[in-house]
Short mmCIF file of C-alpha atoms and ligand atoms in Angstrom, two decimals:
data_model
loop_
_atom_site.label_atom_id
_atom_site.label_comp_id
_atom_site.label_asym_id
_atom_site.label_seq_id
_atom_site.Cartn_x
_atom_site.Cartn_y
_atom_site.Cartn_z
CA MET A 1 0.00 0.00 0.00
CA SER A 2 2.62 2.55 0.99
CA ARG A 3 4.99 1.32 -1.75
CA GLU A 4 2.12 1.82 -4.19
CA LYS A 5 1.88 5.39 -2.88
CA LEU A 6 5.63 5.89 -3.52
CA ILE A 7 5.20 4.60 -7.07
CA GLU A 8 2.20 6.85 -7.63
CA MET A 9 4.20 9.91 -6.46
CA THR A 10 7.11 8.97 -8.70
CA ARG A 11 4.80 8.54 -11.71
CA SER A 12 3.41 12.00 -11.05
CA LEU A 13 6.90 13.52 -10.64
CA VAL A 14 8.03 11.96 -13.92
CA ALA A 15 4.87 13.13 -15.74
CA HIS A 16 5.47 16.68 -14.52
CA GLY A 17 9.16 16.42 -15.37
CA GLU A 18 8.50 15.23 -18.92
CA ALA A 19 5.90 18.01 -19.40
CA ASP A 20 8.18 20.63 -17.80
CA THR A 21 5.45 21.52 -15.29
CA MET A 22 5.00 21.44 -11.54
CA GLU A 23 2.08 21.41 -9.13
CA LEU A 24 1.18 24.91 -8.04
CA ALA A 25 -0.66 26.16 -4.98
CA ASP A 26 -3.86 28.11 -5.65
CA GLU A 27 -2.48 31.51 -4.81
CA VAL A 28 0.42 33.58 -3.55
CA VAL A 29 0.09 33.73 0.24
CA GLY A 30 1.34 36.37 2.69
CA VAL A 31 2.42 35.51 6.24
CA PRO A 32 2.64 38.33 8.81
CA ALA A 33 6.31 39.27 9.15
CA SER A 34 5.77 39.65 12.91
CA ASP A 35 5.12 35.89 13.13
CA TYR A 36 8.89 35.51 12.87
CA THR A 37 9.94 38.21 15.30
CA ASP A 38 7.23 38.64 17.92
CA GLU A 39 8.35 37.34 21.31
CA GLU A 40 4.86 36.54 22.53
CA ARG A 41 4.20 34.55 19.39
CA PHE A 42 7.51 32.72 19.93
CA GLU A 43 6.45 31.76 23.48
CA LEU A 44 3.12 30.51 22.14
CA GLU A 45 4.85 28.39 19.53
CA LYS A 46 6.99 26.77 22.21
CA GLU A 47 3.97 26.14 24.45
CA ARG A 48 1.46 25.03 21.83
CA ILE A 49 3.72 23.31 19.30
CA PHE A 50 6.95 22.11 20.91
CA LYS A 51 5.50 21.23 24.31
CA ARG A 52 2.34 19.62 22.91
CA MET A 53 3.11 17.95 19.57
CA PRO A 54 5.07 14.71 19.35
CA LEU A 55 8.71 15.48 18.45
CA MET A 56 11.29 13.22 16.84
CA VAL A 57 13.80 13.18 19.69
CA ALA A 58 16.34 10.71 18.29
CA PRO A 59 16.96 8.35 15.41
CA SER A 60 16.85 4.79 16.77
CA CYS A 61 20.50 4.25 15.81
CA GLU A 62 21.55 6.97 18.25
CA LEU A 63 20.48 4.57 21.03
CA PRO A 64 21.34 1.26 19.37
CA GLU A 65 21.37 -1.02 22.45
CA PRO A 66 19.67 -1.44 25.81
CA GLY A 67 21.38 0.87 28.29
CA CYS A 68 22.08 3.66 25.76
CA TYR A 69 20.84 7.08 26.80
CA LYS A 70 21.05 10.75 25.94
CA ALA A 71 20.09 13.94 27.75
CA MET A 72 18.87 16.94 25.78
CA GLU A 73 16.99 20.18 26.26
CA ILE A 74 13.93 21.06 24.21
CA ALA A 75 12.23 24.45 24.58
CA GLY A 76 13.62 24.70 28.12
CA ILE A 77 12.54 21.18 29.13
CA PRO A 78 15.29 18.80 30.25
CA VAL A 79 14.68 15.46 28.52
CA LEU A 80 16.30 12.06 29.02
CA VAL A 81 15.83 9.33 26.40
CA THR A 82 16.87 5.77 27.25
CA ARG A 83 16.76 2.37 25.66
CA GLN A 84 15.42 0.02 28.31
CA LYS A 85 16.25 -3.61 29.06
CA ASP A 86 13.40 -4.86 26.87
CA GLY A 87 14.72 -2.84 23.92
CA THR A 88 12.00 -0.19 23.95
CA ALA A 89 12.86 3.51 23.97
CA GLN A 90 11.45 5.80 26.65
CA ALA A 91 11.64 9.55 27.18
CA PHE A 92 11.56 11.11 30.66
CA LEU A 93 11.68 14.50 32.29
CA ASN A 94 15.37 14.69 33.20
CA SER A 95 14.68 15.99 36.66
CA CYS A 96 15.24 14.11 39.92
CA THR A 97 12.02 13.61 41.86
CA HIS A 98 13.77 14.73 45.05
CA ARG A 99 14.49 18.35 44.23
CA GLY A 100 14.67 18.49 40.46
CA ASN A 101 18.35 18.26 39.57
CA PRO A 102 18.92 16.58 36.17
CA VAL A 103 19.87 12.93 36.73
CA ALA A 104 21.87 12.51 33.52
CA GLU A 105 24.07 14.59 31.27
CA GLY A 106 25.38 14.06 27.76
CA SER A 107 25.06 10.58 26.34
CA GLY A 108 26.44 7.12 26.98
CA LYS A 109 25.51 3.76 28.43
CA ALA A 110 24.09 3.26 31.91
CA THR A 111 21.45 1.04 33.43
CA ARG A 112 20.99 3.41 36.36
CA PHE A 113 21.42 7.11 37.08
CA THR A 114 22.55 8.49 40.41
CA CYS A 115 21.56 12.09 40.96
CA GLY A 116 24.62 14.23 41.51
CA TYR A 117 23.00 16.35 44.24
CA HIS A 118 22.01 14.00 47.12
CA GLY A 119 22.47 10.63 45.49
CA TRP A 120 19.02 9.22 44.74
CA THR A 121 19.31 6.45 42.16
CA PHE A 122 16.94 5.67 39.30
CA LYS A 123 16.84 2.73 36.89
CA ASN A 124 16.86 3.53 33.16
CA ASP A 125 13.15 2.65 33.08
CA GLY A 126 12.56 5.58 35.44
CA ASP A 127 11.93 3.58 38.62
CA LEU A 128 13.38 5.01 41.81
CA LEU A 129 15.80 2.33 43.00
CA ALA A 130 17.17 3.92 46.15
CA VAL A 131 16.87 7.02 48.31
CA ALA A 132 20.20 8.09 49.83
CA SER A 133 20.37 7.65 53.65
CA PRO A 134 16.79 6.31 53.64
CA LYS A 135 16.46 6.04 57.43
CA ASP A 136 17.38 9.67 57.88
CA PHE A 137 15.24 10.90 54.97
CA GLY A 138 12.01 9.29 56.18
CA THR A 139 9.64 6.84 54.58
CA VAL A 140 8.55 7.46 50.97
CA ASP A 141 6.58 5.26 48.62
CA LYS A 142 9.19 4.75 45.90
CA ALA A 143 6.52 4.00 43.30
CA GLN A 144 5.34 7.60 43.67
CA PHE A 145 8.83 8.98 42.94
CA CYS A 146 9.64 7.50 39.53
CA LEU A 147 10.98 9.84 36.86
CA THR A 148 8.13 11.49 34.96
CA LYS A 149 7.51 9.61 31.73
CA PHE A 150 6.66 11.28 28.45
CA PRO A 151 4.50 9.42 25.90
CA THR A 152 7.01 7.79 23.54
CA LEU A 153 6.73 5.88 20.26
CA GLU A 154 9.39 4.29 18.09
CA ARG A 155 8.48 3.83 14.43
CA ALA A 156 10.43 3.67 11.17
CA GLY A 157 13.74 3.77 13.06
CA LEU A 158 12.89 7.10 14.71
CA ILE A 159 11.84 7.88 18.28
CA TRP A 160 9.04 10.37 19.03
CA ALA A 161 8.09 11.80 22.40
CA THR A 162 5.42 14.25 23.54
CA LEU A 163 6.75 16.56 26.25
CA ASP A 164 3.46 16.60 28.11
CA PRO A 165 2.96 13.65 30.46
CA ARG A 166 -0.81 14.24 30.40
CA SER A 167 -1.09 14.32 26.61
CA THR A 168 -3.89 12.17 25.23
CA LEU A 169 -2.86 12.72 21.61
CA ASP A 170 -1.91 9.33 20.20
CA ILE A 171 1.50 9.69 18.52
CA ALA A 172 0.64 7.27 15.70
CA THR A 173 -2.52 9.27 14.96
CA TYR A 174 -0.45 12.45 14.85
CA LEU A 175 1.87 10.86 12.27
CA CYS A 176 -1.11 10.52 9.88
CA GLY A 177 0.30 7.41 8.16
CA TYR A 178 3.59 9.17 7.33
CA ASP A 179 5.54 6.73 9.54
CA GLU A 180 4.54 3.96 7.14
CA MET A 181 6.12 5.92 4.29
CA LEU A 182 9.29 6.59 6.31
CA GLU A 183 9.58 2.84 7.00
CA HIS A 184 10.76 2.47 3.39
CA PHE A 185 14.11 4.06 4.24
CA GLY A 186 14.79 1.15 6.61
CA PHE A 187 16.37 3.44 9.25
CA LYS A 188 15.74 0.78 11.91
CA SER A 189 18.88 -1.06 10.87
CA TRP A 190 20.97 1.99 9.86
CA HIS A 191 24.07 3.24 11.61
CA LEU A 192 24.80 6.67 13.10
CA PHE A 193 27.98 7.84 11.38
CA GLU A 194 28.46 11.37 12.76
CA GLN A 195 26.47 14.13 14.42
CA ARG A 196 26.90 17.77 15.41
CA THR A 197 24.82 20.75 16.51
CA LEU A 198 24.74 24.14 14.77
CA PRO A 199 23.25 27.47 15.85
CA GLY A 200 20.69 28.98 13.49
CA PRO A 201 18.11 31.77 13.09
CA ASN A 202 14.45 31.77 14.22
CA TRP A 203 13.22 28.17 13.99
CA LYS A 204 10.57 28.93 11.34
CA THR A 205 13.01 30.96 9.22
CA ALA A 206 15.30 27.92 9.32
CA TYR A 207 12.47 25.46 8.65
CA ASP A 208 11.15 27.47 5.68
CA GLY A 209 14.49 26.72 3.99
CA TYR A 210 14.04 22.97 4.33
CA LEU A 211 10.66 23.23 2.59
CA ASP A 212 12.01 25.30 -0.27
CA PHE A 213 13.78 24.25 -3.48
CA TYR A 214 13.11 27.68 -5.04
CA HIS A 215 16.29 29.05 -3.45
CA LEU A 216 18.64 26.20 -4.40
CA PRO A 217 20.27 27.54 -7.60
CA VAL A 218 20.49 31.07 -6.20
CA LEU A 219 21.62 30.88 -2.59
CA HIS A 220 23.57 27.66 -3.22
CA LYS A 221 24.99 28.58 -6.65
CA ASP A 222 28.58 28.22 -5.42
CA THR A 223 27.98 24.89 -3.68
CA PHE A 224 25.17 22.98 -5.44
CA GLY A 225 25.53 24.98 -8.66
CA ALA A 226 23.49 27.58 -10.54
CA ASP A 227 21.87 24.89 -12.72
CA PHE A 228 20.36 23.05 -9.79
CA PHE A 229 16.61 22.39 -10.00
CA ASN A 230 14.37 24.89 -8.23
CA ARG A 231 11.00 23.15 -8.50
CA ALA A 232 9.29 20.92 -5.96
CA ASN A 233 6.01 19.10 -5.83
CA TYR A 234 4.65 18.65 -2.32
CA PHE A 235 2.93 15.61 -0.86
CA ALA A 236 1.26 15.89 2.53
CA TRP A 237 0.22 13.51 5.30
CA GLY A 238 -1.44 15.90 7.73
CA PRO A 239 1.24 18.49 8.56
CA HIS A 240 4.11 16.21 7.43
CA GLN A 241 5.36 16.92 3.92
CA ARG A 242 7.63 15.35 1.37
CA LEU A 243 9.00 17.63 -1.35
CA ALA A 244 10.51 16.18 -4.48
CA SER A 245 11.57 17.60 -7.77
CA PRO A 246 9.67 16.79 -10.97
CA SER A 247 12.20 14.99 -13.11
CA THR A 248 12.31 13.02 -16.31
CA SER A 249 12.30 9.25 -16.14
CA ALA A 250 16.10 9.38 -15.98
CA GLN A 251 16.55 9.65 -12.25
CA LYS A 252 19.70 10.58 -10.45
CA THR A 253 19.07 8.94 -7.16
CA GLY A 254 21.80 10.52 -5.07
CA SER A 255 24.47 8.10 -6.27
CA ASP A 256 26.39 8.88 -9.46
CA GLU A 257 24.30 6.29 -11.21
CA ILE A 258 21.43 7.42 -13.40
CA VAL A 259 18.56 5.00 -13.64
CA ASP A 260 16.01 5.25 -16.43
CA LEU A 261 12.71 4.33 -14.87
CA THR A 262 11.05 3.69 -18.24
CA LYS A 263 13.42 0.75 -18.69
CA ILE A 264 12.59 -0.83 -15.34
CA ALA A 265 9.31 -2.48 -14.32
CA GLU A 266 7.55 -0.38 -11.68
CA GLU A 267 7.82 -3.10 -9.07
CA ASP A 268 11.60 -2.99 -9.49
CA TRP A 269 12.00 0.79 -9.21
CA PRO A 270 14.84 1.27 -6.72
CA ILE A 271 13.93 2.55 -3.30
CA ASP A 272 16.31 5.52 -3.49
CA ALA A 273 14.57 6.73 -6.67
CA LEU A 274 11.22 6.31 -4.94
CA THR A 275 12.28 8.28 -1.85
CA GLN A 276 14.26 11.11 -3.50
CA GLY A 277 13.79 14.68 -2.29
CA VAL A 278 13.32 15.93 1.25
CA TRP A 279 11.04 14.33 3.82
CA THR A 280 10.03 16.73 6.56
CA ILE A 281 8.35 15.75 9.80
CA PHE A 282 6.31 18.53 11.38
CA PRO A 283 7.30 20.69 13.13
CA HIS A 284 11.08 20.33 13.07
CA ILE A 285 12.68 17.50 11.08
CA SER A 286 14.08 17.29 7.56
CA ILE A 287 15.54 14.15 5.97
CA ALA A 288 17.55 14.21 2.74
CA SER A 289 19.48 11.38 1.05
CA PHE A 290 23.15 11.42 0.00
CA TYR A 291 25.77 9.01 -1.29
CA GLY A 292 29.00 10.35 0.22
CA GLY A 293 31.87 8.05 -0.72
CA GLY A 294 29.43 5.69 -2.43
CA GLY A 295 27.71 4.61 0.79
CA ARG A 296 23.97 5.25 1.01
CA GLY A 297 23.31 7.83 3.67
CA ALA A 298 20.88 10.48 4.85
CA MET A 299 21.15 13.67 6.81
CA ILE A 300 18.45 13.99 9.44
CA SER A 301 18.24 17.60 10.63
CA GLN A 302 16.51 18.12 13.96
CA LEU A 303 15.63 21.73 14.66
CA PHE A 304 14.62 23.29 17.97
CA PRO A 305 13.78 26.84 19.03
CA GLY A 306 16.63 28.54 20.88
CA LYS A 307 16.63 30.85 23.89
CA THR A 308 15.32 33.87 22.00
CA VAL A 309 12.99 34.37 19.05
CA GLY A 310 15.97 34.95 16.75
CA GLU A 311 17.81 31.75 17.69
CA SER A 312 17.48 28.04 17.02
CA PHE A 313 19.78 25.06 17.10
CA THR A 314 19.93 22.13 14.75
CA THR A 315 21.38 18.71 15.39
CA GLN A 316 22.46 17.08 12.16
CA PHE A 317 22.64 13.29 12.23
CA TYR A 318 24.45 11.66 9.34
CA VAL A 319 23.07 8.14 9.23
CA MET A 320 24.24 5.40 6.87
CA GLU A 321 22.62 2.23 5.64
CA ASN A 322 25.85 0.35 6.40
CA GLU A 323 28.71 1.22 8.68
CA PRO A 324 31.54 2.08 6.25
CA GLU A 325 34.04 -0.75 6.12
CA ASP A 326 36.78 0.88 4.14
CA GLU A 327 38.56 4.16 4.57
CA ALA A 328 37.49 5.57 1.17
CA VAL A 329 33.78 5.28 2.02
CA ARG A 330 34.39 6.62 5.52
CA GLN A 331 36.31 9.62 4.16
CA GLY A 332 33.71 10.19 1.41
CA ALA A 333 30.85 10.15 3.91
CA HIS A 334 32.77 12.46 6.22
CA ASP A 335 33.49 14.89 3.37
CA GLN A 336 29.82 14.82 2.31
CA PHE A 337 28.73 15.63 5.85
CA ALA A 338 31.33 18.42 6.18
CA PHE A 339 30.12 19.88 2.87
CA LEU A 340 26.54 19.90 4.17
CA GLU A 341 27.65 21.74 7.30
CA THR A 342 29.15 24.48 5.14
CA VAL A 343 26.02 24.72 2.99
CA VAL A 344 23.67 24.94 5.96
CA ALA A 345 25.80 27.10 8.27
CA ASP A 346 27.41 29.49 5.76
CA GLU A 347 24.57 29.78 3.29
CA ASP A 348 21.14 28.85 4.75
CA TYR A 349 21.58 29.93 8.36
CA THR A 350 23.78 32.94 7.61
CA THR A 351 21.06 34.17 5.24
CA GLY A 352 18.36 33.30 7.80
CA LYS A 353 20.09 35.46 10.40
CA ARG A 354 20.34 38.41 8.02
CA GLN A 355 16.72 37.94 7.04
CA HIS A 356 15.73 37.86 10.70
CA GLU A 357 17.62 41.06 11.51
CA ALA A 358 15.95 42.82 8.59
CA LEU A 359 12.50 41.62 9.68
CA GLN A 360 13.20 42.77 13.21
CA ALA A 361 13.31 46.34 11.92
CA GLY A 362 9.52 45.91 11.93
CA MET A 363 9.01 47.71 8.62
CA MET A 364 7.56 44.80 6.65
CA ASP A 365 3.93 43.76 7.04
CA LYS A 366 4.16 40.44 5.31
CA VAL A 367 6.50 37.93 3.73
CA TRP A 368 5.32 35.93 0.72
CA PHE A 369 5.08 32.33 -0.39
CA GLY A 370 4.52 31.84 -4.13
CA ARG A 371 2.37 29.28 -5.87
CA ASN A 372 5.59 27.31 -6.32
CA GLU A 373 6.17 27.37 -2.53
CA GLY A 374 3.07 25.50 -1.44
CA GLY A 375 4.98 23.58 1.23
CA GLY A 376 5.82 26.76 3.14
CA GLN A 377 2.18 27.87 2.88
CA VAL A 378 1.01 24.57 4.35
CA PHE A 379 3.60 24.67 7.13
CA HIS A 380 2.53 28.15 8.31
CA GLN A 381 -1.16 27.20 8.09
CA TRP A 382 -0.51 24.22 10.38
CA VAL A 383 1.47 26.32 12.87
CA ASP A 384 -1.44 28.81 13.02
CA ARG A 385 -4.06 26.09 13.31
CA LEU A 386 -2.26 24.24 16.10
CA ILE A 387 -1.54 27.38 18.09
CA LYS A 388 -5.28 28.08 18.13
CA ALA A 389 -6.40 24.52 18.89
CA ASP A 390 -7.33 23.40 22.41
CA ASP A 391 -5.88 20.17 23.77
CA ALA A 392 -9.27 18.49 23.42
CA GLU A 393 -9.40 19.26 19.69
CA LEU A 394 -6.08 17.73 18.75
CA ASP A 395 -7.27 14.20 18.24
CA ALA A 396 -10.16 15.40 16.07
CA ILE A 397 -7.65 17.36 13.96
CA PHE A 398 -5.30 14.46 13.25
CA ALA A 399 -7.59 11.40 13.24
CA PRO A 400 -9.28 12.30 9.90
CA GLN A 401 -5.83 12.88 8.36
CA LEU A 402 -4.81 9.37 9.37
CA GLU A 403 -8.06 7.96 7.99
CA ALA A 404 -7.53 9.80 4.71
CA ALA A 405 -4.03 8.33 4.41
CA GLU A 406 -5.24 4.74 4.99
S1 FES B 501 17.90 16.51 43.83
FE1 FES B 501 18.37 14.51 43.21
S2 FES B 501 18.94 13.54 45.03
FE2 FES B 501 18.37 15.50 45.65
FE1 FE2 B 502 19.19 25.76 1.49
#
């Protein structure tokens, strides 16, 4: 079913490519410029989007074995993600139930965490194992002092968590069937090659860039080249969008190889041709495929709002289908990843910061998304809609999207 959907999208991309056309949104849309700079709006986005919507907190391969963990901060919330003894992933509030100190820092392997303040110890499934000097402290019911759990779901080799322990929004419903599409990458068995974190501009300014091929041959003329395609068709599963370029049946799949799809039976179309383009996961993830050094890989960019409205940070995970066995592939993958850092930091985010400063002058009423930038239009519509929605409405918003995808 979902492979059929991939084939259908590819057929449509090829038809548009052959006809030299693209799918266009109905109209040019303006977004209030203050949406990017207003501090109250920024606080609302953190509260209503980042603290309420499921977020992709880690690729599964970042926590490959039971005992692996990482601590992170998202919109001011300290988060701990662990892989438990039974192999499942779980996200917690990284805050000791005694007086709130974070119980873990950084990443590594541990089956238990001892709080660095007074020494309470927790298991990596969140259970409180021991209170320090228990006779002196007084009797407590340990079951009442477990680490706070966040709803967590692992699908398609990615781990989602909702940073609201009382959330009733089912994460699978929120994914609107998109997880089934992402399964085709096979990330479950992939390997984390390298990762790093970069500072960036306002999170929506940064995210707009991931939903935009229009800028590729202009902003990236010195890196990708001035002849690079600038058209994208958008495919949506609820707020989650794939963008891919209309192309002729001769597909460059990310490797140097060009495959001519007209010469291959549809059922044999290679998976990298079927998944080309950028797969975004609302509100903060972008996945793009590469073949650095000949090894199949993908860069997963994970974007979070920073401390102020004009700041964000992005963790880039370079994941590979196979752990490189020889030095040439390793070096090639490393060079590919380094190249992408330059493109994103020196071109996208440097421009985003300039754009943000200019918008902060407060002299522009609106910024514009053309008919060829439908993905950005859809993204901003979803941000607006979710900011306005009450908790009780969320399920009713996403459930029909999941039904439509099935
Ligand atoms: S705050 Fe953790 S043991 Fe006291
Ligand atoms: Fe870009």
